[in-house]
Amino acid sequence: MRVSELPRPSPERLLRQAQAEENKQWGARLKIFLGYAPGVGKSYRMLDEARRRRERGEDVVVAALQSQQSGDLQALVQKLELVPPLQTPKGQTIDVEAVLRRSPQVCVIDPLAAQNPTGSRNSHRWQDVQELLRNGISVLTSVNLLHVEEYKEKVQAITGKDTTDTIPKSFLLAADDIVIVDVPTDLCLWRLGEKLTPAGISNFQERQLSELRELALLLTAEVVDAQLESYVHAHGIEPVFGAHERFLVCLTPHSNAPAMIESGERNKERFQGELYAVYVCEPGRSKRERATIRRYFGAAKKAGAATEVLESDDPISAIVEYARQKRITQIFIGHSAQNTWRDRFFGDPVLRLIRAAEGIDVRVFPH
Amino acid sequence: MPATDDARRGNLKVYLGYAAGVGKTFQMLADGHAAAQRGDDVVVAYFEPHARPDTIGRAQGLETVPHGKIEYRGKTFEEMDTEAVLQRRPSIALVDELAHTNIPGSARTKRWEDVQVLLDAGIEVWTTMNVQHIESLNDQIWQITGIQVRETVPDGIVRQAAEIVAVDVTPDALLNRLKRGVVYKPEMVEKALTGFFKGSNLGALRELTLRQAAHEVDLRQSAYDETRAFQVPRISEARPSGATDIQPKERILIHITADPSTAMLIRRGRRVADYLHADCTALFVHGTPQLSQLPAEERQAVEKHLRFARSLQIETRILGGSDIAKTVVEFARHNQVTQIFVAQSRTRLRERLRGRNISEHIVRLAQDLQVTVVADRSRRQAS
């Protein structure tokens, strides 16, 4: 596929790219360590990386630390230089001024989600991080799923925990690097002082934690997918298929679109994939047919599908071309309840699509 | 599913990575230390002797069961000494590289078979593997990397694991390790950088690993919920409307033929069935009156495919019928199948005109059922 044929990038991606490029101008990189709960060992992984970087000759400082630290963590921290936080009557903040003066290559900030006391330079710590990045300082930082604004409610529903310290998800998506720190749930609970249970899900607490684990893994996969998309666009290479399931529902007035949309929605949820729906505009459609299509479009949107009307004399090629652009893995098409002169002339459109959709699965639905 | 019926069987824990060098072994050893600290009887049962210095350092302080030595073609190779581990009877045994194939002359062909022996003896096993070694992902890996992975582990083995841990690292950090010669010997680095470790490959493999780990976690939640009849709304699946979706159980039927694309069809069907929590059956229909009348070559290919389906825990059936497509569709209707999986068999126009394309024939006949025509992705890759 030539670059000119690639779909137009989404505004979010352009924004991400702009942010990433702004940071890159100065060579600064943001790396986030994501955990599904406290006790997974994010801080350890991060500070250990800071230690290794320092040993390899990078200039590393620590600007914020968690208040409670295990013995292992303390041992790591002792090997690193600390820029002490700014103490105000209302609480602590990162001393951004001091870090900028010190001007290290890399700054460690643990954790990322924190509200600064009123009257601070920035209201949130993540804004401090942006300032450091803009000034060419790379940042290593950590965050728990609970503190990602868009996940707060879900985590709350599972654990009952609440927080006011959150970061927007877009901040995660704009990171140069994200790493998930995954650990078995029993070990996570053990580190938090619970007694040890057999491996696997063996009690209610682990059942809850495992759900957070799943969410954190999928969030990381989403970030990786966005990075992959940017990489593919930046390098103008053929998109890689396979890791992420994408379903495309082809809407026509005489197929069983409601069943296809419903199945598409279920597949999207099960596979944590994406759903698209298209209609190829053909001349000579009756008013009634057009109304039906509008209704189907509404249903597809409600099911969470990205919808598009394609214009082409050759519906089959239009669908296949669209599917390639969107990296579709499965096309849903319905048998038609009505044959047109065109179908009698060119042959069954379903079979023609199956033959044309090389490399993409085709699922045919009853009418 | 995790073995809950037999309490004496050991638990299996798998550290899953997306490539060599992500730090699977390192994390397994680190967790092993933590377990030893909390009082578990942990031994290292197998550990790659050519491991990286950092990793070797991590193994120190843990008891190691000496490896078995096996002579093969005048050279000495080291393998796990399963009998010695059984005699030592630790509570937890760490076994590196689950997908490894043993040297000829070993008691068992595959390391995962050795691991089964330990589990059967009630020993908990922690092990490492990469995503490309999961059997049902074989085609996707080929699609991403263009590399056909031969040493695979059946999905059923991975599915037994009580826990799957994703070991994650950024591709940048991995490439760094590679270039510093931490992962491979210097002479192999260049080859790796243009092959498996190519930029976009790593991102795609990483995404696949994270999604696979999330899926495995999800399956274990369902298994737990079933044993407890434990009703919680699945937050990760909850609909905005809050409506619970009660769907009739899906049943998938895979149409087996002698065509080589069948292996890929079986893997794809298994994967979709897993995600949709569907039942899965594979069917072969012979057009000859007797199975034995099939040409030997065709019969062997079909038998291989049926064995493969069974190894992925798919029930298999064989039927005779002069009209193959019709027999498949009728079987589907009688058995409440909701979806038939067929391979996109590429036939020449001449054959198509003679109605030889059975997959297309099934699509035409089964207009009351869903039929999924699975693409042969390898063909596109190769072209």
XYZ file of C-alpha atoms in Angstrom:
750
model
C 0.000 0.000 0.000
C 1.324 3.407 -0.909
C 1.322 6.093 1.742
C -1.058 8.257 -0.261
C -3.683 5.513 0.012
C -3.547 5.349 3.783
C -6.548 6.714 5.650
C -6.309 10.188 7.056
C -4.910 10.148 10.584
C -7.336 10.897 13.396
C -7.098 14.237 15.220
C -6.057 12.404 18.399
C -3.182 10.824 16.603
C -2.042 14.102 15.131
C -2.155 15.587 18.614
C -0.203 12.668 20.036
C 2.356 12.977 17.287
C 2.656 16.701 17.806
C 3.181 16.219 21.538
C 5.632 13.406 21.033
C 7.550 15.359 18.432
C 7.688 18.433 20.633
C 9.301 16.351 23.331
C 11.579 14.623 20.890
C 12.945 17.926 19.596
C 14.668 18.131 22.898
C 15.364 14.424 23.063
C 13.182 14.095 26.129
C 11.185 10.890 26.566
C 8.311 10.043 28.864
C 8.216 6.493 30.175
C 5.318 5.319 32.319
C 5.225 2.195 34.499
C 1.604 1.074 34.822
C 0.345 -1.215 37.581
C -3.087 -2.689 38.235
C -2.925 -2.159 42.001
C -0.546 -1.059 44.754
C 1.983 -3.782 45.566
C 2.747 -4.971 42.036
C 6.268 -3.540 42.244
C 6.095 -0.547 39.882
C 8.362 1.617 42.019
C 10.948 -1.119 42.242
C 11.017 -1.718 38.470
C 11.297 2.024 37.840
C 13.987 2.803 40.403
C 15.934 -0.262 39.300
C 15.886 1.086 35.751
C 17.046 4.477 37.102
C 19.938 2.736 38.875
C 20.943 0.848 35.710
C 20.800 4.027 33.641
C 22.986 5.804 36.151
C 25.455 2.945 36.065
C 25.530 3.253 32.280
C 26.471 6.915 32.629
C 23.170 8.771 32.378
C 22.606 11.750 34.670
C 19.628 10.691 36.819
C 17.855 12.434 39.705
C 14.785 11.585 41.791
C 12.275 14.403 42.328
C 9.413 12.603 44.086
C 9.099 9.396 46.082
C 6.280 7.445 47.718
C 6.076 8.109 51.441
C 6.260 4.430 52.419
C 9.193 2.382 51.228
C 10.215 -1.221 51.700
C 13.817 -2.118 52.541
C 14.523 -3.124 48.930
C 13.348 0.276 47.695
C 15.352 2.199 50.280
C 18.497 0.386 49.173
C 17.861 1.492 45.577
C 17.046 5.082 46.505
C 20.307 5.421 48.417
C 22.199 4.907 45.166
C 20.402 7.853 43.515
C 20.593 11.627 43.821
C 17.512 13.302 45.290
C 16.158 16.768 44.475
C 14.153 17.364 47.672
C 10.486 18.296 47.251
C 9.263 21.790 47.996
C 7.588 21.964 51.422
C 4.656 24.328 51.721
C 2.227 24.733 54.622
C -0.412 23.037 52.485
C 1.736 20.075 51.427
C 4.560 18.913 49.145
C 5.252 19.420 45.463
C 8.067 18.630 43.093
C 10.604 21.463 43.131
C 10.327 22.062 39.380
C 12.549 25.141 39.584
C 15.318 23.186 41.303
C 15.088 20.271 38.840
C 15.292 22.692 35.897
C 18.354 24.346 37.467
C 19.978 20.988 38.118
C 19.062 20.006 34.533
C 19.590 16.230 34.602
C 19.044 13.908 31.610
C 16.479 11.818 33.457
C 14.135 12.619 36.335
C 12.266 9.982 38.368
C 8.811 10.912 39.668
C 6.950 8.445 41.881
C 3.950 8.521 41.641
C 2.646 10.495 38.675
C -0.899 11.164 39.890
C -0.933 13.884 42.537
C -2.637 17.190 43.066
C -0.311 20.024 43.935
C -1.272 22.276 46.881
C -3.184 25.384 45.847
C -0.902 28.208 44.827
C 1.625 25.859 43.183
C 3.118 26.503 39.775
C 0.852 23.818 38.244
C -2.311 22.371 39.708
C -1.351 18.765 38.860
C 1.906 16.865 38.983
C 1.437 15.576 35.421
C 1.648 19.203 34.300
C 4.983 19.498 36.138
C 6.098 16.461 34.130
C 5.092 18.173 30.894
C 7.173 21.163 31.874
C 10.224 18.989 32.476
C 9.731 17.247 29.118
C 9.409 20.588 27.329
C 12.735 21.525 28.857
C 14.440 18.453 27.503
C 14.410 16.337 30.652
C 13.290 12.719 30.239
C 10.897 11.412 32.879
C 10.405 7.971 34.402
C 7.172 7.800 36.332
C 4.611 5.334 37.711
C 0.839 5.193 37.903
C -1.864 2.838 39.139
C -4.911 2.043 37.051
C -7.126 3.623 39.719
C -5.527 6.993 39.003
C -6.341 7.053 35.293
C -9.411 9.295 35.104
C -11.279 7.180 32.531
C -10.773 4.017 34.645
C -11.489 5.513 38.035
C -15.155 4.550 38.067
C -14.520 1.017 36.876
C -11.843 0.434 39.504
C -14.078 1.980 42.133
C -16.896 -0.374 41.141
C -14.550 -3.324 41.631
C -12.647 -2.317 44.759
C -14.682 0.458 46.340
C -11.570 2.644 46.425
C -11.817 6.265 45.392
C -9.314 8.982 44.576
C -9.184 12.608 43.578
C -5.667 12.329 42.152
C -6.047 11.353 38.514
C -4.326 11.803 35.177
C -6.138 11.910 31.829
C -5.838 8.798 29.645
C -4.603 10.991 26.790
C -1.474 11.598 28.854
C -0.786 7.839 28.813
C -1.456 7.636 25.085
C 1.035 10.423 24.442
C 3.826 8.674 26.370
C 6.811 7.517 24.352
C 6.929 4.311 26.330
C 4.571 2.448 28.571
C 5.402 -0.714 30.486
C 2.937 -2.806 32.415
C 4.260 -4.241 35.635
C 2.350 -7.494 35.892
C 2.513 -9.830 38.837
C 0.343 -12.722 40.026
C -2.507 -11.532 42.223
C -1.456 -13.732 45.167
C 1.987 -12.143 45.223
C 0.458 -8.680 45.000
C -1.755 -9.373 48.024
C 1.129 -10.960 49.905
C 3.219 -7.840 49.434
C 0.333 -5.836 50.861
C 0.453 -8.000 53.978
C -2.251 -10.561 53.236
C -1.600 -14.192 53.940
C -0.514 -16.460 51.190
C -2.976 -18.436 49.045
C -2.462 -21.009 46.289
C -1.588 -19.604 42.857
C -4.495 -18.650 40.618
C -7.810 -17.114 41.548
C -8.745 -18.698 44.856
C -10.703 -16.060 46.721
C -12.878 -13.004 46.302
C -10.051 -10.483 46.669
C -8.002 -12.171 43.961
C -11.077 -12.353 41.757
C -11.401 -8.582 42.048
C -7.728 -7.937 41.477
C -7.677 -10.186 38.434
C -10.309 -7.990 36.839
C -8.080 -4.955 37.376
C -5.214 -6.948 35.882
C -7.257 -7.622 32.776
C -8.141 -3.942 32.403
C -4.519 -2.842 32.838
C -3.266 -5.391 30.276
C -5.868 -4.243 27.748
C -5.101 -0.576 28.369
C -1.424 -1.236 27.712
C -2.328 -3.186 24.570
C -4.332 -0.174 23.416
C -1.373 2.151 23.914
C 0.909 -0.291 22.082
C -1.603 -0.499 19.224
C -1.675 3.311 18.928
C 2.132 3.385 18.855
C 2.152 0.676 16.220
C -0.276 2.664 14.096
C 1.926 5.750 14.356
C 4.971 3.679 13.459
C 3.235 2.195 10.440
C 2.196 5.663 9.262
C 5.553 7.253 9.932
C 7.361 4.549 7.965
C 4.748 4.158 5.229
C 4.831 0.392 5.540
C 2.056 -2.108 5.023
C -0.004 -2.369 8.202
C 0.596 -5.439 10.319
C -2.492 -7.573 10.691
C -3.312 -9.932 13.432
C -2.855 -8.733 16.963
C -6.095 -6.819 17.259
C -9.457 -8.029 15.938
C -11.393 -5.518 13.841
C -14.885 -6.306 12.540
C -16.527 -4.659 9.546
C -20.306 -4.959 9.056
C -21.499 -4.374 5.485
C -24.966 -2.827 5.595
C -27.446 -3.288 2.760
C -31.205 -2.669 2.816
C -32.084 -6.331 2.162
C -29.744 -8.146 4.527
C -30.365 -8.940 8.173
C -28.379 -5.948 9.403
C -29.739 -5.942 12.977
C -28.417 -9.491 13.545
C -25.041 -8.582 12.043
C -24.747 -5.443 14.153
C -25.674 -7.315 17.305
C -23.159 -10.032 16.589
C -20.563 -7.389 15.725
C -21.120 -5.712 19.060
C -20.775 -8.997 20.949
C -17.600 -9.895 19.064
C -16.178 -6.452 19.705
C -16.727 -6.900 23.444
C -15.446 -10.457 23.626
C -12.323 -9.768 21.610
C -11.871 -6.267 23.034
C -11.683 -5.322 19.388
C -13.093 -2.597 17.169
C -16.283 -2.384 15.146
C -16.857 -0.633 11.814
C -19.927 -0.449 9.585
C -20.139 0.692 5.966
C -22.761 1.155 3.338
C -21.866 1.489 -0.315
C -24.062 4.148 -1.876
C -25.651 2.892 -5.054
C -27.843 4.950 -7.354
C -31.482 3.993 -7.760
C -32.241 3.184 -4.123
C -35.867 3.828 -3.180
C -36.914 6.235 -0.461
C -37.896 3.292 1.718
C -34.517 1.614 1.247
C -32.723 4.834 2.155
C -34.798 5.130 5.339
C -33.908 1.526 6.252
C -30.210 2.245 5.797
C -30.459 5.341 7.993
C -32.056 3.232 10.713
C -29.271 0.627 10.432
C -26.642 3.357 10.648
C -28.192 4.595 13.872
C -28.154 1.067 15.317
C -24.524 0.553 14.267
C -23.457 3.807 15.925
C -25.284 2.824 19.101
C -23.399 -0.476 19.064
C -20.159 1.513 19.101
C -19.288 1.165 15.419
C -17.371 3.719 13.398
C -19.609 4.229 10.373
C -18.921 5.374 6.849
C -20.758 5.723 3.548
C -18.620 4.725 0.582
C -19.304 5.849 -2.962
C -18.366 3.507 -5.739
C -19.714 1.784 -8.820
C -18.054 -1.366 -7.621
C -19.296 -2.126 -4.076
C -17.146 -5.244 -3.626
C -13.854 -3.478 -4.387
C -14.888 -0.477 -2.294
C -15.527 -2.707 0.720
C -12.303 -4.672 0.339
C -10.257 -1.493 -0.116
C -11.822 0.069 2.980
C -11.210 -3.153 4.933
C -7.514 -3.128 4.037
C -7.116 0.492 5.068
C -8.702 -0.150 8.449
C -6.776 -3.399 9.034
C -10.050 -5.337 9.267
C -9.695 -8.999 10.289
C -13.288 -10.105 9.665
C -15.967 -8.819 7.259
C -19.634 -9.492 8.086
C -21.900 -9.729 5.063
C -25.473 -10.951 4.743
C -27.177 -13.045 2.119
C -29.582 -10.768 0.340
C -33.314 -11.429 0.430
C -33.576 -9.886 -3.003
C -31.524 -10.493 -6.124
C -30.956 -7.641 -8.533
C -30.268 -7.866 -12.281
C -26.694 -7.033 -11.377
C -26.319 -10.102 -9.167
C -27.747 -12.304 -11.879
C -25.255 -10.841 -14.289
C -22.091 -10.739 -12.159
C -22.905 -13.678 -9.854
C -23.675 -13.837 -6.146
C -22.100 -10.746 -4.484
C -21.374 -12.755 -1.325
C -19.219 -15.208 -3.252
C -17.544 -12.378 -5.133
C -16.626 -10.703 -1.837
C -15.238 -13.966 -0.439
C -12.989 -14.316 -3.487
C -11.870 -10.675 -3.348
C -11.184 -10.488 0.390
C -7.790 -12.128 0.302
C -6.276 -12.348 3.754
C -9.487 -11.316 5.546
C -12.083 -13.663 7.039
C -15.636 -13.300 5.705
C -18.594 -14.228 7.887
C -21.833 -14.719 5.977
C -25.125 -14.160 7.810
C -28.558 -15.588 7.015
C -31.147 -13.111 5.801
C -9.010 -24.610 32.790
C -7.052 -24.632 36.017
C -7.243 -28.051 37.597
C -9.571 -27.675 40.536
C -10.883 -31.229 40.580
C -7.644 -32.810 41.722
C -6.258 -30.969 44.700
C -3.054 -32.992 44.749
C -1.954 -31.927 41.303
C 0.604 -29.155 41.313
C -0.202 -25.662 40.099
C 1.373 -24.335 36.927
C 2.452 -20.720 36.537
C 3.640 -19.382 33.174
C 5.753 -16.263 32.598
C 4.777 -15.113 29.122
C 6.973 -12.833 27.011
C 6.895 -11.516 23.449
C 10.492 -12.281 22.485
C 13.790 -13.600 23.772
C 15.406 -11.135 26.157
C 12.309 -9.497 27.664
C 13.272 -10.801 31.111
C 10.982 -13.788 31.693
C 13.601 -15.931 33.407
C 14.826 -12.991 35.448
C 11.362 -12.272 36.807
C 10.656 -15.939 37.473
C 13.856 -16.181 39.526
C 13.079 -12.928 41.350
C 9.621 -14.240 42.288
C 11.289 -17.540 43.238
C 13.447 -15.657 45.738
C 10.355 -13.956 47.135
C 8.649 -17.334 47.517
C 11.721 -18.823 49.219
C 11.792 -15.821 51.545
C 8.205 -16.428 52.572
C 9.089 -20.015 53.441
C 8.359 -22.066 50.317
C 10.689 -24.914 49.367
C 11.857 -23.623 45.962
C 14.368 -25.273 43.626
C 15.644 -24.369 40.171
C 14.898 -27.550 38.203
C 16.106 -26.319 34.843
C 17.987 -23.217 33.973
C 19.663 -22.425 30.642
C 23.414 -22.881 31.241
C 24.179 -20.174 28.639
C 22.024 -17.630 30.458
C 22.890 -13.932 30.602
C 25.150 -12.798 33.450
C 22.386 -10.735 35.120
C 20.093 -13.738 35.068
C 22.781 -16.083 36.396
C 23.261 -13.645 39.261
C 19.557 -13.815 40.027
C 19.690 -17.619 40.294
C 22.280 -17.463 43.043
C 20.980 -18.280 46.467
C 18.369 -20.675 45.107
C 18.969 -24.401 45.308
C 19.581 -25.983 41.904
C 18.887 -29.601 41.000
C 21.815 -30.767 38.834
C 20.920 -31.232 35.159
C 20.895 -34.629 33.501
C 23.631 -35.250 30.937
C 22.714 -36.894 27.661
C 25.119 -38.130 25.002
C 24.020 -37.540 21.429
C 26.243 -37.930 18.376
C 29.398 -37.686 20.428
C 28.396 -34.522 22.270
C 27.050 -34.046 25.771
C 23.833 -32.110 26.229
C 22.129 -30.949 29.411
C 18.457 -31.493 30.082
C 16.253 -31.264 33.145
C 16.700 -34.350 35.335
C 13.020 -34.967 35.975
C 13.650 -38.061 38.135
C 16.051 -36.119 40.351
C 13.466 -33.333 40.805
C 10.848 -35.943 41.713
C 13.212 -37.391 44.325
C 14.001 -33.978 45.734
C 10.238 -33.221 45.959
C 10.291 -29.434 46.365
C 7.033 -27.526 46.775
C 7.917 -25.278 43.803
C 10.157 -26.159 40.835
C 11.353 -23.455 38.416
C 11.671 -24.811 34.864
C 12.967 -22.498 32.152
C 11.725 -22.669 28.508
C 8.531 -24.733 28.434
C 8.573 -25.064 24.612
C 11.991 -26.745 24.521
C 12.405 -30.013 22.605
C 14.581 -32.501 24.438
C 17.619 -34.109 22.866
C 16.854 -37.502 21.298
C 17.467 -40.183 23.888
C 15.725 -38.256 26.672
C 12.903 -39.979 28.507
C 10.330 -37.611 26.981
C 10.312 -35.656 23.713
C 9.195 -32.263 25.010
C 9.935 -30.336 28.144
C 6.244 -29.656 28.670
C 5.836 -33.433 28.993
C 8.454 -33.447 31.751
C 6.539 -30.629 33.404
C 3.359 -32.746 33.313
C 5.194 -35.449 35.270
C 6.171 -32.929 37.958
C 2.645 -31.516 38.153
C 1.173 -35.024 38.407
C 3.477 -35.642 41.358
C 1.952 -32.630 43.127
C 4.883 -30.268 42.565
C 4.045 -26.664 41.680
C 5.885 -25.619 38.511
C 6.793 -22.129 37.362
C 7.962 -21.861 33.790
C 8.691 -19.413 30.950
C 7.585 -19.215 27.325
C 7.155 -16.744 24.486
C 3.846 -15.955 22.841
C 4.947 -17.435 19.512
C 5.094 -20.863 21.115
C 1.334 -20.988 21.759
C -0.003 -23.418 19.182
C -3.227 -21.594 18.262
C -1.358 -18.327 17.599
C 0.970 -19.962 15.093
C -0.663 -18.391 12.018
C -0.864 -14.941 13.501
C 2.814 -15.104 14.361
C 3.584 -16.138 10.816
C 1.504 -13.261 9.541
C 3.301 -10.763 11.740
C 6.868 -11.991 11.412
C 6.897 -14.161 8.305
C 8.535 -16.811 10.463
C 7.039 -20.244 10.966
C 7.623 -21.301 14.550
C 8.104 -25.051 14.870
C 8.467 -25.604 18.615
C 4.951 -25.041 19.877
C 3.143 -25.926 23.075
C -0.472 -27.163 22.841
C -2.979 -24.605 24.101
C -4.328 -27.167 26.567
C -1.031 -27.074 28.455
C -1.078 -23.287 28.751
C -4.741 -23.431 29.686
C -3.910 -25.692 32.668
C -1.851 -22.922 34.175
C -3.377 -21.445 37.288
C -1.730 -18.173 36.407
C -0.203 -16.414 33.405
C 2.127 -13.486 34.091
C 2.936 -11.050 31.290
C 6.574 -9.993 31.323
C 6.702 -6.637 29.594
C 9.473 -4.390 28.411
C 9.490 -1.691 25.738
C 10.780 -2.659 22.288
C 13.381 0.129 22.609
C 14.769 -1.346 25.796
C 14.761 -4.812 24.221
C 16.604 -3.589 21.116
C 19.098 -1.889 23.416
C 19.754 -5.150 25.234
C 20.105 -6.878 21.909
C 22.631 -4.365 20.591
C 24.637 -4.517 23.793
C 24.918 -8.262 23.168
C 22.992 -9.210 26.282
C 20.481 -11.435 24.482
C 22.429 -13.140 21.703
C 26.054 -13.621 20.778
C 27.341 -10.698 18.659
C 27.402 -12.703 15.421
C 23.678 -13.399 15.748
C 22.597 -9.856 16.562
C 22.574 -8.536 12.986
C 20.441 -11.421 11.793
C 18.003 -10.945 14.657
C 17.655 -7.207 13.988
C 16.517 -7.739 10.406
C 14.377 -10.783 11.150
C 12.275 -11.466 14.170
C 13.290 -8.273 15.991
C 12.318 -5.908 13.173
C 10.725 -2.696 14.506
C 7.024 -3.209 13.814
C 7.223 -6.958 14.549
C 8.062 -6.300 18.157
C 5.148 -3.909 18.656
C 2.695 -6.372 17.107
C 4.050 -9.322 19.110
C 3.912 -7.237 22.255
C 0.296 -6.291 21.650
C -0.563 -9.930 20.962
C 1.096 -10.995 24.234
C -0.760 -8.402 26.308
C -4.090 -9.324 24.729
C -3.398 -13.040 25.156
C -2.513 -12.523 28.828
C -5.697 -10.476 29.344
C -7.712 -13.217 27.640
C -6.141 -15.912 29.836
C -6.964 -13.851 32.945
C -10.544 -13.520 31.695
C -10.905 -17.281 31.176
C -9.739 -17.922 34.732
C -12.299 -15.463 36.083
C -15.046 -17.357 34.260
C -13.758 -20.663 35.615
C -13.707 -19.281 39.148
C -17.191 -17.827 38.770
C -18.532 -21.138 37.487
C -17.154 -23.092 40.431
C -18.577 -20.600 42.905
C -21.761 -19.785 41.006
C -20.453 -16.331 41.740
C -22.443 -13.627 39.989
C -20.683 -10.361 39.367
C -21.307 -8.030 36.478
C -18.276 -8.196 34.211
C -17.103 -4.627 34.396
C -14.868 -5.079 31.393
C -17.840 -6.205 29.333
C -20.643 -4.178 30.869
C -22.852 -2.425 28.365
C -23.699 1.225 28.803
C -27.363 0.304 29.061
C -26.548 -2.086 31.883
C -28.436 -4.832 30.085
C -27.077 -8.301 30.747
C -26.694 -10.181 27.542
C -28.130 -13.639 27.704
C -27.060 -15.290 24.486
C -27.774 -18.839 23.502
C -24.509 -20.763 23.575
C -22.677 -20.618 20.285
C -21.623 -23.869 18.620
C -18.858 -23.821 16.066
C -18.363 -26.535 13.436
C -15.034 -26.731 11.605
C -15.065 -28.437 8.225
C -11.937 -30.562 7.915
C -10.422 -31.468 4.560
C -7.087 -32.797 3.350
C -6.094 -29.294 2.231
C -3.025 -27.942 4.115
C -4.974 -24.764 4.988
C -7.053 -26.904 7.383
C -4.456 -26.574 10.164
C -4.864 -22.808 10.067
C -8.656 -23.193 9.942
C -8.594 -25.345 13.088
C -6.450 -22.822 14.965
C -8.677 -19.944 13.955
C -11.842 -21.847 14.931
C -10.362 -22.772 18.303
C -9.426 -19.164 18.991
C -12.846 -17.780 18.087
C -14.549 -20.518 20.149
C -12.374 -19.585 23.137
C -13.290 -15.927 22.931
C -16.990 -16.554 22.372
C -17.022 -19.311 25.041
C -18.467 -21.568 22.337
C -18.502 -25.352 21.889
C -16.310 -26.545 19.071
C -16.590 -29.645 16.857
C -14.604 -30.663 13.773
C -16.160 -32.741 10.990
C -14.639 -34.635 8.092
C -16.914 -35.957 5.356
C -15.578 -38.529 2.914
C -17.246 -38.671 -0.468
C -16.262 -42.326 -0.926
C -18.541 -45.049 0.487
C -15.780 -46.172 2.887
C -13.119 -44.102 4.613
C -10.583 -46.725 3.617
C -11.275 -46.048 -0.070
C -9.709 -42.611 0.134
C -6.307 -42.299 -1.504
C -3.620 -43.005 1.137
C -2.108 -39.543 0.870
C -5.435 -37.817 1.437
C -6.324 -40.126 4.314
C -3.044 -39.406 6.067
C -3.517 -35.661 5.704
C -7.046 -35.869 7.108
C -5.935 -38.068 10.000
C -3.204 -35.574 10.813
C -5.763 -32.743 10.883
C -8.167 -34.726 13.067
C -5.349 -35.509 15.518
C -4.406 -31.851 15.567
C -8.019 -30.833 16.283
C -8.185 -33.317 19.167
C -4.925 -31.975 20.573
C -6.651 -28.570 20.787
C -9.545 -30.203 22.668
C -11.915 -30.135 19.702
C -14.353 -33.040 19.404
C -14.014 -34.749 16.003
C -16.551 -36.577 13.832
C -16.285 -38.509 10.577
C -19.236 -39.020 8.240
C -19.696 -40.464 4.779
C -21.812 -38.799 2.111
C -21.738 -38.489 -1.642
C -22.568 -34.768 -1.474
C -19.972 -33.398 0.927
C -21.345 -29.852 1.284
C -24.871 -31.108 1.868
C -23.709 -33.587 4.523
C -21.817 -30.842 6.382
C -24.794 -28.474 6.346
C -27.246 -31.165 7.442
C -24.958 -32.200 10.283
C -24.803 -28.543 11.346
C -28.588 -28.187 11.322
C -29.130 -31.396 13.315
C -26.588 -30.407 15.947
C -27.694 -26.812 16.616
C -24.504 -25.411 15.128
C -24.588 -21.612 14.937
C -21.478 -21.083 12.839
C -19.664 -23.222 10.261
C -15.973 -22.538 9.658
C -14.668 -23.320 6.193
C -11.356 -22.558 4.511
C -11.188 -20.267 1.532
C -10.114 -22.910 -0.926
C -8.626 -21.327 -3.993
C -9.851 -23.180 -7.028
C -9.379 -22.410 -10.641
C -12.291 -20.940 -12.539
C -12.729 -24.185 -14.457
C -13.242 -26.124 -11.222
C -15.531 -23.468 -9.851
C -17.751 -23.757 -12.906
C -17.976 -27.490 -12.316
C -19.117 -26.739 -8.774
C -16.008 -28.189 -7.205
C -15.528 -25.504 -4.594
C -17.033 -27.118 -1.513
C -16.632 -24.040 0.716
C -18.633 -21.879 -1.670
C -21.161 -24.661 -2.006
C -21.574 -24.680 1.788
C -22.085 -20.905 1.815
C -24.815 -21.263 -0.806
C -26.533 -24.199 0.923
C -26.397 -22.955 4.506
C -28.296 -19.722 4.037
C -30.007 -20.292 7.384
C -26.680 -20.483 9.282
C -23.642 -18.288 9.756
C -20.688 -19.420 7.699
C -17.222 -17.998 8.278
C -14.841 -18.324 5.376
C -11.380 -18.186 6.906
C -8.740 -16.545 4.777
C -5.461 -18.237 4.086
C -3.264 -15.463 5.376
C -0.011 -17.192 4.570
C -0.759 -16.907 0.865
C -0.965 -13.145 1.038
C 2.248 -13.017 3.031
C 4.019 -15.135 0.467
C 2.808 -13.189 -2.556
